[in-house]
Short mmCIF file of C-alpha atoms in Angstrom, two decimals:
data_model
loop_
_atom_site.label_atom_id
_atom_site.label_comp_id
_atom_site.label_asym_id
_atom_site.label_seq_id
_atom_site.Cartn_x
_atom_site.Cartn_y
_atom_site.Cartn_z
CA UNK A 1 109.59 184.30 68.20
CA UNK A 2 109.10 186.73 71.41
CA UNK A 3 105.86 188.65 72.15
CA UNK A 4 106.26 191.99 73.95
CA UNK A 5 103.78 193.97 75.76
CA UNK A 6 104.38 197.67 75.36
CA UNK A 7 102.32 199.96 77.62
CA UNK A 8 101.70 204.03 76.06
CA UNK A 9 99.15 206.07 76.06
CA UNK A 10 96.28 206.15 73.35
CA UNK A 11 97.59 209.15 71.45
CA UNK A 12 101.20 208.06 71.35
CA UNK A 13 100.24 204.29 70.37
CA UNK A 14 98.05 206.14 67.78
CA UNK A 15 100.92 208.40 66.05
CA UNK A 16 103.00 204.73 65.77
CA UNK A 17 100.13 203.44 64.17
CA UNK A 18 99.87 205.57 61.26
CA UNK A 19 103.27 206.23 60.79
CA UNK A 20 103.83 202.06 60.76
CA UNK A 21 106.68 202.20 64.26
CA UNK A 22 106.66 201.19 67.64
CA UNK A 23 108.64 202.93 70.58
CA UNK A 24 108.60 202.60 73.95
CA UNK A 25 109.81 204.04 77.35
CA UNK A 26 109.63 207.68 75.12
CA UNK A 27 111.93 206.44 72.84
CA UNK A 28 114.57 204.33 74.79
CA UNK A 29 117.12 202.13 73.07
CA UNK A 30 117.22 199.48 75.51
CA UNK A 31 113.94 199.10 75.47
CA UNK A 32 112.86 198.71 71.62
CA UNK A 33 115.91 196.87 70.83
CA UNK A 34 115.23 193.72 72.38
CA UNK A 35 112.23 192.66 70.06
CA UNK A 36 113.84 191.22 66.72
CA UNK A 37 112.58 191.00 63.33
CA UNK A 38 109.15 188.62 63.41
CA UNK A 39 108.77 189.43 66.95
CA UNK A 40 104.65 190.39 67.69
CA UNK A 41 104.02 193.67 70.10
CA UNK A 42 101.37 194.57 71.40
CA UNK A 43 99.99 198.06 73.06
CA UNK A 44 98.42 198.47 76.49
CA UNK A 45 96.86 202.45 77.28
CA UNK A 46 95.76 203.16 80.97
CA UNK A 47 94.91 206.51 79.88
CA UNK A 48 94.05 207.90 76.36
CA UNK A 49 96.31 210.95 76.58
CA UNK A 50 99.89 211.49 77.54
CA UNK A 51 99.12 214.98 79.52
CA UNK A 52 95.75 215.34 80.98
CA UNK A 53 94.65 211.74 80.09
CA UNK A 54 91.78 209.76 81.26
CA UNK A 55 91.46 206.60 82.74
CA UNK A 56 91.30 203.70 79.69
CA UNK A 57 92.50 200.08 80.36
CA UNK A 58 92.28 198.87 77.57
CA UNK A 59 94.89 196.75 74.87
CA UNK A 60 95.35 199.43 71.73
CA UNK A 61 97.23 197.37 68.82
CA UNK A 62 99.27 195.28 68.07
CA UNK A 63 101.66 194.05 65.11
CA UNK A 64 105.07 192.65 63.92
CA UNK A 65 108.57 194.22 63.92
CA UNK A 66 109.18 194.22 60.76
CA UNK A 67 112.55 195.38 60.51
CA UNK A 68 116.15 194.51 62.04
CA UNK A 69 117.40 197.34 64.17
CA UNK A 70 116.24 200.42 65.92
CA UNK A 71 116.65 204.04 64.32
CA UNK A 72 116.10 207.44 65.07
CA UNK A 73 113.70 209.68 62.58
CA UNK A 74 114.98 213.33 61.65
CA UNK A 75 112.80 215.26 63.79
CA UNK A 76 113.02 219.02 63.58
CA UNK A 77 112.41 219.37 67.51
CA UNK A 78 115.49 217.99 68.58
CA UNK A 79 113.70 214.73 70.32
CA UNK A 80 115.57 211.53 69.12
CA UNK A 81 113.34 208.69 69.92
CA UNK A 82 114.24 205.11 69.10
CA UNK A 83 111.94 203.27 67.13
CA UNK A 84 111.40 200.18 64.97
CA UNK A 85 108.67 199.39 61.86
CA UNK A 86 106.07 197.34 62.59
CA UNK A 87 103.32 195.89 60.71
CA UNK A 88 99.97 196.72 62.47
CA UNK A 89 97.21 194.22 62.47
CA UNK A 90 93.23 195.22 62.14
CA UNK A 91 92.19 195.08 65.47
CA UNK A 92 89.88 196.35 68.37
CA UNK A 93 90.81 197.96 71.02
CA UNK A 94 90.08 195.43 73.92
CA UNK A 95 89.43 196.32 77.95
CA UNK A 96 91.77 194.31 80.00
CA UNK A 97 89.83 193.55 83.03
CA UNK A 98 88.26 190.55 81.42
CA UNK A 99 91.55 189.01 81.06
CA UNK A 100 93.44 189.67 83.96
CA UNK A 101 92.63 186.74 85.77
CA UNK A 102 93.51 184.28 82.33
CA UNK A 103 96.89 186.51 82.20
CA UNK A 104 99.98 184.67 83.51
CA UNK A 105 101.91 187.66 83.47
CA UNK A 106 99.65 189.23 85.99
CA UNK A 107 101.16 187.63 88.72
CA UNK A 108 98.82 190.08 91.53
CA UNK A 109 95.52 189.91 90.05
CA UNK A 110 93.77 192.89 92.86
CA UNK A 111 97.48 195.32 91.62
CA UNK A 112 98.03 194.33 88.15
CA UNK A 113 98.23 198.14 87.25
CA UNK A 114 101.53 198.31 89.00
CA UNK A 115 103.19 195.75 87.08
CA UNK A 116 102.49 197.35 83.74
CA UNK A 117 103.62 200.62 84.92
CA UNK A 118 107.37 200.11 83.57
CA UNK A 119 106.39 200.50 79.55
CA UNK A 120 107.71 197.02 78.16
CA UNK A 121 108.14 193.58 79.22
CA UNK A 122 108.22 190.53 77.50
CA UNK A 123 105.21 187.72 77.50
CA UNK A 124 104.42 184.62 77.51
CA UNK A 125 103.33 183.67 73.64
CA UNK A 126 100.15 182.29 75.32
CA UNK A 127 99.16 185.49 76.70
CA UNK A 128 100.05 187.12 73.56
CA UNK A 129 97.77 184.63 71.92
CA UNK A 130 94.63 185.28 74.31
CA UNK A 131 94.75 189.18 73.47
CA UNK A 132 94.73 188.61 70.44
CA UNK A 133 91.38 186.66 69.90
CA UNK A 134 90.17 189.03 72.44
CA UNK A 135 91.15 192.25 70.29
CA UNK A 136 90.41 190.01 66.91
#
C-alpha cells in the first residue's frame, strides 16, 4: 500500500468529495494514475477557492482508491479531467502547522509551502498515519 498527498483547493477537493473521485494536477493522467487500488490519499488546501481564494492550510480529506484505473467523466464543457473513485473517510479538516515539524516529508520546515506546491507526491505511510489521527 502507497499513501499520496494530493494538494487542491477547498472547493475542488469538495466537488471530489461528493461525487466519491479524486483528481489532481486539474485532471492529469500521470498524476492520478500512480495510486492503485487500496492506495489511501489524502487532500491538502492552501486556499479555500481555486480563483480568488483565501489563505487555508489546512489537510481537507482523505480516503481510498477504490477502483483500478483512471477515467474521464462525460462532461458537457469539453474539460476531460482524469479521475479515480475513492472512498472518503469522516474526517476534520486539520491545520497543518502543528505537524510540520513531526512531517518527514517536510524536509525545510521555515518553506514547507514550496514543496507542496506541485499537487501530488507520494508519502511516507507514517506521515500518512499522523494526519490521520490528527484529522480523526
Amino acid at each position: 500500500m502507497k499513501y499520496y498527498l494530493i494538494a487542491a483547493s477547498k472547493d475542488h477537493v469538495l466537488k471530489g468529495f461528493e461525487k466519491g473521485f479524486a483528481q489532481a494536477g486539474h485532471g492529469r493522467k500521470d498524476y492520478i494514475s500512480k495510486p492503485a487500488k487500496g492506495d489511501k490519499i489524502v487532500y491538502y488546501s492552501a486556499k479555500d477557492k481555486f480563483e480568488n481564494g483565501t489563505p487555508l492550510q489546512k489537510f481537507t480529506a482523505m480516503g481510498k482508491v477504490t477502483d483500478d484505473e483512471v477515467y474521464q467523466p462525460d462532461i458537457k464543457s469539453g474539460f476531460k479531467p482524469y479521475r479515480r473513485n475513492v472512498q472518503f473517510y469522516k474526517v476534520k479538516e486539520t491545520d497543518i502547522r502543528p505537524l510540520i515539524d513531526q512531517l518527514s516529508f517536510i524536509k525545510n520546515k521555515k518553506r514547507w509551502g514550496f514543496y507542496l506546491i506541485s499537487g501530488f507526491r507520494e508519502i511516507p505511510k507514517e506521515d500518512y498515519e499522523l494526519i490521520e489521527k490528527a484529522m480523526k
